[in-house]
């Protein structure tokens, strides 16, 4: 994945601003020669409280350990991406006081074509940031992140 340092900073800042809850957002860009290039990061509200009924029952979870993007936000961003000739290429979210490693819940609800950037936030400070994608067995594999300079 190619991403500008500015986008990584946006994700880190969003994660710190929502601590101790998980942040989430959508990654827009394009795929060329099997490499995803990030063009835009769109922070979204963590809609877990409103959307949790659409996921497997787990009443002990909250925004501190789960995230959801409201379907209407996803649709609006998808339309906006189409207007810009971009695609949704991934989702990012944070793991407050946990490593930047996907959870089983992350794996269950992940979509094969997307990249998943996870940032660890320890005591309110963004730390390790990793990207993951699914293999053919629906298991997460680490994805290389290369920082790039693109015209804004």
mmCIF file of the C-alpha atoms, coordinates in Angstrom:
data_MODEL
# 
_entry.id   MODEL 
# 
loop_
_atom_site.group_PDB 
_atom_site.id 
_atom_site.type_symbol 
_atom_site.label_atom_id 
_atom_site.label_alt_id 
_atom_site.label_comp_id 
_atom_site.label_asym_id 
_atom_site.label_entity_id 
_atom_site.label_seq_id 
_atom_site.pdbx_PDB_ins_code 
_atom_site.Cartn_x 
_atom_site.Cartn_y 
_atom_site.Cartn_z 
_atom_site.occupancy 
_atom_site.B_iso_or_equiv 
_atom_site.pdbx_formal_charge 
_atom_site.auth_seq_id 
_atom_site.auth_comp_id 
_atom_site.auth_asym_id 
_atom_site.auth_atom_id 
_atom_site.pdbx_PDB_model_num 
ATOM 1   C CA . UNK A 1 1   ? 0.000   0.000   0.000   1.00 0.00 ? 1   UNK A CA 1 
ATOM 2   C CA . UNK A 1 2   ? 1.262   3.443   -0.908  1.00 0.00 ? 2   UNK A CA 1 
ATOM 3   C CA . UNK A 1 3   ? 0.206   6.199   1.471   1.00 0.00 ? 3   UNK A CA 1 
ATOM 4   C CA . UNK A 1 4   ? 1.290   9.750   2.177   1.00 0.00 ? 4   UNK A CA 1 
ATOM 5   C CA . UNK A 1 5   ? 2.768   10.524  5.580   1.00 0.00 ? 5   UNK A CA 1 
ATOM 6   C CA . UNK A 1 6   ? 0.052   13.174  5.955   1.00 0.00 ? 6   UNK A CA 1 
ATOM 7   C CA . UNK A 1 7   ? -2.613  10.424  5.760   1.00 0.00 ? 7   UNK A CA 1 
ATOM 8   C CA . UNK A 1 8   ? -0.851  8.353   8.399   1.00 0.00 ? 8   UNK A CA 1 
ATOM 9   C CA . UNK A 1 9   ? -0.781  11.427  10.654  1.00 0.00 ? 9   UNK A CA 1 
ATOM 10  C CA . UNK A 1 10  ? -4.526  11.966  10.079  1.00 0.00 ? 10  UNK A CA 1 
ATOM 11  C CA . UNK A 1 11  ? -5.272  8.396   11.160  1.00 0.00 ? 11  UNK A CA 1 
ATOM 12  C CA . UNK A 1 12  ? -3.051  8.717   14.240  1.00 0.00 ? 12  UNK A CA 1 
ATOM 13  C CA . UNK A 1 13  ? -4.644  12.041  15.235  1.00 0.00 ? 13  UNK A CA 1 
ATOM 14  C CA . UNK A 1 14  ? -8.155  10.646  14.774  1.00 0.00 ? 14  UNK A CA 1 
ATOM 15  C CA . UNK A 1 15  ? -7.270  7.624   16.919  1.00 0.00 ? 15  UNK A CA 1 
ATOM 16  C CA . UNK A 1 16  ? -5.906  9.808   19.708  1.00 0.00 ? 16  UNK A CA 1 
ATOM 17  C CA . UNK A 1 17  ? -8.945  12.125  19.603  1.00 0.00 ? 17  UNK A CA 1 
ATOM 18  C CA . UNK A 1 18  ? -11.416 9.282   20.130  1.00 0.00 ? 18  UNK A CA 1 
ATOM 19  C CA . UNK A 1 19  ? -9.418  7.422   22.810  1.00 0.00 ? 19  UNK A CA 1 
ATOM 20  C CA . UNK A 1 20  ? -10.487 5.368   24.774  1.00 0.00 ? 20  UNK A CA 1 
ATOM 21  C CA . UNK A 1 21  ? -13.026 4.506   22.078  1.00 0.00 ? 21  UNK A CA 1 
ATOM 22  C CA . UNK A 1 22  ? -12.095 3.055   18.724  1.00 0.00 ? 22  UNK A CA 1 
ATOM 23  C CA . UNK A 1 23  ? -11.949 5.424   15.792  1.00 0.00 ? 23  UNK A CA 1 
ATOM 24  C CA . UNK A 1 24  ? -12.820 4.387   12.257  1.00 0.00 ? 24  UNK A CA 1 
ATOM 25  C CA . UNK A 1 25  ? -12.736 5.742   8.755   1.00 0.00 ? 25  UNK A CA 1 
ATOM 26  C CA . UNK A 1 26  ? -12.638 4.956   5.084   1.00 0.00 ? 26  UNK A CA 1 
ATOM 27  C CA . UNK A 1 27  ? -9.650  4.893   2.751   1.00 0.00 ? 27  UNK A CA 1 
ATOM 28  C CA . UNK A 1 28  ? -10.161 6.077   -0.828  1.00 0.00 ? 28  UNK A CA 1 
ATOM 29  C CA . UNK A 1 29  ? -7.718  5.450   -3.619  1.00 0.00 ? 29  UNK A CA 1 
ATOM 30  C CA . UNK A 1 30  ? -7.010  3.235   -6.551  1.00 0.00 ? 30  UNK A CA 1 
ATOM 31  C CA . UNK A 1 31  ? -5.482  -0.112  -7.432  1.00 0.00 ? 31  UNK A CA 1 
ATOM 32  C CA . UNK A 1 32  ? -2.769  -0.262  -10.066 1.00 0.00 ? 32  UNK A CA 1 
ATOM 33  C CA . UNK A 1 33  ? -0.406  -3.167  -10.779 1.00 0.00 ? 33  UNK A CA 1 
ATOM 34  C CA . UNK A 1 34  ? -1.656  -4.986  -7.635  1.00 0.00 ? 34  UNK A CA 1 
ATOM 35  C CA . UNK A 1 35  ? -0.706  -2.004  -5.453  1.00 0.00 ? 35  UNK A CA 1 
ATOM 36  C CA . UNK A 1 36  ? -3.221  0.179   -3.636  1.00 0.00 ? 36  UNK A CA 1 
ATOM 37  C CA . UNK A 1 37  ? -2.499  3.906   -3.521  1.00 0.00 ? 37  UNK A CA 1 
ATOM 38  C CA . UNK A 1 38  ? -4.263  6.025   -0.915  1.00 0.00 ? 38  UNK A CA 1 
ATOM 39  C CA . UNK A 1 39  ? -5.599  9.347   -2.192  1.00 0.00 ? 39  UNK A CA 1 
ATOM 40  C CA . UNK A 1 40  ? -7.936  10.365  0.615   1.00 0.00 ? 40  UNK A CA 1 
ATOM 41  C CA . UNK A 1 41  ? -8.708  9.448   4.221   1.00 0.00 ? 41  UNK A CA 1 
ATOM 42  C CA . UNK A 1 42  ? -12.255 10.073  5.437   1.00 0.00 ? 42  UNK A CA 1 
ATOM 43  C CA . UNK A 1 43  ? -12.790 9.887   9.207   1.00 0.00 ? 43  UNK A CA 1 
ATOM 44  C CA . UNK A 1 44  ? -16.232 8.586   10.191  1.00 0.00 ? 44  UNK A CA 1 
ATOM 45  C CA . UNK A 1 45  ? -18.134 8.386   13.430  1.00 0.00 ? 45  UNK A CA 1 
ATOM 46  C CA . UNK A 1 46  ? -17.957 5.106   15.317  1.00 0.00 ? 46  UNK A CA 1 
ATOM 47  C CA . UNK A 1 47  ? -21.591 4.001   15.026  1.00 0.00 ? 47  UNK A CA 1 
ATOM 48  C CA . UNK A 1 48  ? -21.188 0.825   17.080  1.00 0.00 ? 48  UNK A CA 1 
ATOM 49  C CA . UNK A 1 49  ? -23.983 1.739   19.526  1.00 0.00 ? 49  UNK A CA 1 
ATOM 50  C CA . UNK A 1 50  ? -26.492 2.215   16.707  1.00 0.00 ? 50  UNK A CA 1 
ATOM 51  C CA . UNK A 1 51  ? -25.265 -0.640  14.490  1.00 0.00 ? 51  UNK A CA 1 
ATOM 52  C CA . UNK A 1 52  ? -24.305 -3.362  16.988  1.00 0.00 ? 52  UNK A CA 1 
ATOM 53  C CA . UNK A 1 53  ? -27.636 -5.181  16.516  1.00 0.00 ? 53  UNK A CA 1 
ATOM 54  C CA . UNK A 1 54  ? -26.505 -5.946  12.945  1.00 0.00 ? 54  UNK A CA 1 
ATOM 55  C CA . UNK A 1 55  ? -23.540 -7.942  14.234  1.00 0.00 ? 55  UNK A CA 1 
ATOM 56  C CA . UNK A 1 56  ? -23.284 -11.195 16.176  1.00 0.00 ? 56  UNK A CA 1 
ATOM 57  C CA . UNK A 1 57  ? -24.698 -10.784 19.686  1.00 0.00 ? 57  UNK A CA 1 
ATOM 58  C CA . UNK A 1 58  ? -22.125 -9.635  22.174  1.00 0.00 ? 58  UNK A CA 1 
ATOM 59  C CA . UNK A 1 59  ? -23.574 -7.312  24.779  1.00 0.00 ? 59  UNK A CA 1 
ATOM 60  C CA . UNK A 1 60  ? -20.275 -6.857  26.594  1.00 0.00 ? 60  UNK A CA 1 
ATOM 61  C CA . UNK A 1 61  ? -18.731 -4.908  23.733  1.00 0.00 ? 61  UNK A CA 1 
ATOM 62  C CA . UNK A 1 62  ? -18.851 -1.158  23.254  1.00 0.00 ? 62  UNK A CA 1 
ATOM 63  C CA . UNK A 1 63  ? -17.082 1.555   21.260  1.00 0.00 ? 63  UNK A CA 1 
ATOM 64  C CA . UNK A 1 64  ? -13.956 0.865   23.328  1.00 0.00 ? 64  UNK A CA 1 
ATOM 65  C CA . UNK A 1 65  ? -13.490 -2.496  21.619  1.00 0.00 ? 65  UNK A CA 1 
ATOM 66  C CA . UNK A 1 66  ? -15.627 -2.378  18.467  1.00 0.00 ? 66  UNK A CA 1 
ATOM 67  C CA . UNK A 1 67  ? -16.357 -0.064  15.610  1.00 0.00 ? 67  UNK A CA 1 
ATOM 68  C CA . UNK A 1 68  ? -19.015 0.202   12.947  1.00 0.00 ? 68  UNK A CA 1 
ATOM 69  C CA . UNK A 1 69  ? -19.498 2.608   10.077  1.00 0.00 ? 69  UNK A CA 1 
ATOM 70  C CA . UNK A 1 70  ? -23.121 3.590   9.533   1.00 0.00 ? 70  UNK A CA 1 
ATOM 71  C CA . UNK A 1 71  ? -24.462 2.228   6.228   1.00 0.00 ? 71  UNK A CA 1 
ATOM 72  C CA . UNK A 1 72  ? -25.673 5.677   5.168   1.00 0.00 ? 72  UNK A CA 1 
ATOM 73  C CA . UNK A 1 73  ? -22.150 7.084   5.706   1.00 0.00 ? 73  UNK A CA 1 
ATOM 74  C CA . UNK A 1 74  ? -20.667 4.226   3.676   1.00 0.00 ? 74  UNK A CA 1 
ATOM 75  C CA . UNK A 1 75  ? -23.135 4.835   0.824   1.00 0.00 ? 75  UNK A CA 1 
ATOM 76  C CA . UNK A 1 76  ? -22.525 8.591   0.800   1.00 0.00 ? 76  UNK A CA 1 
ATOM 77  C CA . UNK A 1 77  ? -18.750 8.114   0.744   1.00 0.00 ? 77  UNK A CA 1 
ATOM 78  C CA . UNK A 1 78  ? -19.054 5.483   -1.981  1.00 0.00 ? 78  UNK A CA 1 
ATOM 79  C CA . UNK A 1 79  ? -21.008 7.937   -4.158  1.00 0.00 ? 79  UNK A CA 1 
ATOM 80  C CA . UNK A 1 80  ? -18.467 10.677  -3.462  1.00 0.00 ? 80  UNK A CA 1 
ATOM 81  C CA . UNK A 1 81  ? -15.613 8.320   -4.381  1.00 0.00 ? 81  UNK A CA 1 
ATOM 82  C CA . UNK A 1 82  ? -17.305 7.423   -7.654  1.00 0.00 ? 82  UNK A CA 1 
ATOM 83  C CA . UNK A 1 83  ? -17.677 11.127  -8.491  1.00 0.00 ? 83  UNK A CA 1 
ATOM 84  C CA . UNK A 1 84  ? -13.910 11.518  -7.945  1.00 0.00 ? 84  UNK A CA 1 
ATOM 85  C CA . UNK A 1 85  ? -13.099 8.373   -9.991  1.00 0.00 ? 85  UNK A CA 1 
ATOM 86  C CA . UNK A 1 86  ? -11.761 6.725   -6.843  1.00 0.00 ? 86  UNK A CA 1 
ATOM 87  C CA . UNK A 1 87  ? -12.672 3.530   -5.010  1.00 0.00 ? 87  UNK A CA 1 
ATOM 88  C CA . UNK A 1 88  ? -12.993 2.549   -1.401  1.00 0.00 ? 88  UNK A CA 1 
ATOM 89  C CA . UNK A 1 89  ? -9.804  0.540   -0.968  1.00 0.00 ? 89  UNK A CA 1 
ATOM 90  C CA . UNK A 1 90  ? -9.871  0.061   2.776   1.00 0.00 ? 90  UNK A CA 1 
ATOM 91  C CA . UNK A 1 91  ? -10.976 0.824   6.290   1.00 0.00 ? 91  UNK A CA 1 
ATOM 92  C CA . UNK A 1 92  ? -8.943  2.056   9.221   1.00 0.00 ? 92  UNK A CA 1 
ATOM 93  C CA . UNK A 1 93  ? -9.647  1.814   12.909  1.00 0.00 ? 93  UNK A CA 1 
ATOM 94  C CA . UNK A 1 94  ? -7.842  1.948   16.236  1.00 0.00 ? 94  UNK A CA 1 
ATOM 95  C CA . UNK A 1 95  ? -7.220  -0.558  19.001  1.00 0.00 ? 95  UNK A CA 1 
ATOM 96  C CA . UNK A 1 96  ? -7.217  1.348   22.308  1.00 0.00 ? 96  UNK A CA 1 
ATOM 97  C CA . UNK A 1 97  ? -4.686  -0.188  24.717  1.00 0.00 ? 97  UNK A CA 1 
ATOM 98  C CA . UNK A 1 98  ? -4.215  -3.180  22.427  1.00 0.00 ? 98  UNK A CA 1 
ATOM 99  C CA . UNK A 1 99  ? -1.778  -4.069  19.651  1.00 0.00 ? 99  UNK A CA 1 
ATOM 100 C CA . UNK A 1 100 ? -2.377  -3.174  15.992  1.00 0.00 ? 100 UNK A CA 1 
ATOM 101 C CA . UNK A 1 101 ? -3.278  -6.779  15.254  1.00 0.00 ? 101 UNK A CA 1 
ATOM 102 C CA . UNK A 1 102 ? -6.709  -7.709  13.837  1.00 0.00 ? 102 UNK A CA 1 
ATOM 103 C CA . UNK A 1 103 ? -9.162  -9.356  16.221  1.00 0.00 ? 103 UNK A CA 1 
ATOM 104 C CA . UNK A 1 104 ? -11.316 -12.344 15.339  1.00 0.00 ? 104 UNK A CA 1 
ATOM 105 C CA . UNK A 1 105 ? -14.243 -9.933  14.975  1.00 0.00 ? 105 UNK A CA 1 
ATOM 106 C CA . UNK A 1 106 ? -12.168 -7.846  12.549  1.00 0.00 ? 106 UNK A CA 1 
ATOM 107 C CA . UNK A 1 107 ? -11.516 -10.980 10.498  1.00 0.00 ? 107 UNK A CA 1 
ATOM 108 C CA . UNK A 1 108 ? -15.123 -12.163 10.489  1.00 0.00 ? 108 UNK A CA 1 
ATOM 109 C CA . UNK A 1 109 ? -16.459 -8.895  9.096   1.00 0.00 ? 109 UNK A CA 1 
ATOM 110 C CA . UNK A 1 110 ? -13.572 -8.053  6.761   1.00 0.00 ? 110 UNK A CA 1 
ATOM 111 C CA . UNK A 1 111 ? -14.060 -7.822  3.009   1.00 0.00 ? 111 UNK A CA 1 
ATOM 112 C CA . UNK A 1 112 ? -11.467 -9.486  0.764   1.00 0.00 ? 112 UNK A CA 1 
ATOM 113 C CA . UNK A 1 113 ? -10.724 -6.548  -1.538  1.00 0.00 ? 113 UNK A CA 1 
ATOM 114 C CA . UNK A 1 114 ? -10.054 -4.059  1.254   1.00 0.00 ? 114 UNK A CA 1 
ATOM 115 C CA . UNK A 1 115 ? -6.967  -3.157  3.235   1.00 0.00 ? 115 UNK A CA 1 
ATOM 116 C CA . UNK A 1 116 ? -7.373  -2.711  6.976   1.00 0.00 ? 116 UNK A CA 1 
ATOM 117 C CA . UNK A 1 117 ? -5.124  -0.208  8.697   1.00 0.00 ? 117 UNK A CA 1 
ATOM 118 C CA . UNK A 1 118 ? -5.062  -0.608  12.465  1.00 0.00 ? 118 UNK A CA 1 
ATOM 119 C CA . UNK A 1 119 ? -3.357  1.823   14.819  1.00 0.00 ? 119 UNK A CA 1 
ATOM 120 C CA . UNK A 1 120 ? -2.554  0.880   18.391  1.00 0.00 ? 120 UNK A CA 1 
ATOM 121 C CA . UNK A 1 121 ? -3.291  3.599   20.948  1.00 0.00 ? 121 UNK A CA 1 
ATOM 122 C CA . UNK A 1 122 ? -1.644  3.118   24.332  1.00 0.00 ? 122 UNK A CA 1 
ATOM 123 C CA . UNK A 1 123 ? -2.756  5.492   27.113  1.00 0.00 ? 123 UNK A CA 1 
ATOM 124 C CA . UNK A 1 124 ? -4.048  7.957   24.526  1.00 0.00 ? 124 UNK A CA 1 
ATOM 125 C CA . UNK A 1 125 ? -0.884  7.993   22.378  1.00 0.00 ? 125 UNK A CA 1 
ATOM 126 C CA . UNK A 1 126 ? -0.974  6.510   18.877  1.00 0.00 ? 126 UNK A CA 1 
ATOM 127 C CA . UNK A 1 127 ? 1.743   3.936   18.387  1.00 0.00 ? 127 UNK A CA 1 
ATOM 128 C CA . UNK A 1 128 ? 2.253   1.115   15.956  1.00 0.00 ? 128 UNK A CA 1 
ATOM 129 C CA . UNK A 1 129 ? 0.281   1.374   12.713  1.00 0.00 ? 129 UNK A CA 1 
ATOM 130 C CA . UNK A 1 130 ? -0.035  -1.712  10.513  1.00 0.00 ? 130 UNK A CA 1 
ATOM 131 C CA . UNK A 1 131 ? -1.996  -2.647  7.414   1.00 0.00 ? 131 UNK A CA 1 
ATOM 132 C CA . UNK A 1 132 ? -3.605  -6.011  6.794   1.00 0.00 ? 132 UNK A CA 1 
ATOM 133 C CA . UNK A 1 133 ? -5.399  -7.735  3.934   1.00 0.00 ? 133 UNK A CA 1 
ATOM 134 C CA . UNK A 1 134 ? -7.144  -11.076 3.647   1.00 0.00 ? 134 UNK A CA 1 
ATOM 135 C CA . UNK A 1 135 ? -5.691  -14.050 1.816   1.00 0.00 ? 135 UNK A CA 1 
ATOM 136 C CA . UNK A 1 136 ? -7.737  -16.674 -0.062  1.00 0.00 ? 136 UNK A CA 1 
ATOM 137 C CA . UNK A 1 137 ? -8.414  -18.522 3.220   1.00 0.00 ? 137 UNK A CA 1 
ATOM 138 C CA . UNK A 1 138 ? -9.966  -15.348 4.737   1.00 0.00 ? 138 UNK A CA 1 
ATOM 139 C CA . UNK A 1 139 ? -7.012  -14.927 7.098   1.00 0.00 ? 139 UNK A CA 1 
ATOM 140 C CA . UNK A 1 140 ? -5.286  -11.583 7.637   1.00 0.00 ? 140 UNK A CA 1 
ATOM 141 C CA . UNK A 1 141 ? -1.783  -11.156 6.265   1.00 0.00 ? 141 UNK A CA 1 
ATOM 142 C CA . UNK A 1 142 ? 0.435   -8.129  6.930   1.00 0.00 ? 142 UNK A CA 1 
ATOM 143 C CA . UNK A 1 143 ? 0.553   -5.623  4.100   1.00 0.00 ? 143 UNK A CA 1 
ATOM 144 C CA . UNK A 1 144 ? 3.597   -3.469  3.359   1.00 0.00 ? 144 UNK A CA 1 
ATOM 145 C CA . UNK A 1 145 ? 3.113   0.269   3.843   1.00 0.00 ? 145 UNK A CA 1 
ATOM 146 C CA . UNK A 1 146 ? 5.246   2.567   1.708   1.00 0.00 ? 146 UNK A CA 1 
ATOM 147 C CA . UNK A 1 147 ? 5.067   6.306   2.314   1.00 0.00 ? 147 UNK A CA 1 
ATOM 148 C CA . UNK A 1 148 ? 4.891   8.374   -0.864  1.00 0.00 ? 148 UNK A CA 1 
ATOM 149 C CA . UNK A 1 149 ? 4.715   11.974  -1.991  1.00 0.00 ? 149 UNK A CA 1 
ATOM 150 C CA . UNK A 1 150 ? 1.768   12.789  -4.251  1.00 0.00 ? 150 UNK A CA 1 
ATOM 151 C CA . UNK A 1 151 ? 0.569   16.181  -5.370  1.00 0.00 ? 151 UNK A CA 1 
ATOM 152 C CA . UNK A 1 152 ? -2.354  17.306  -3.229  1.00 0.00 ? 152 UNK A CA 1 
# 
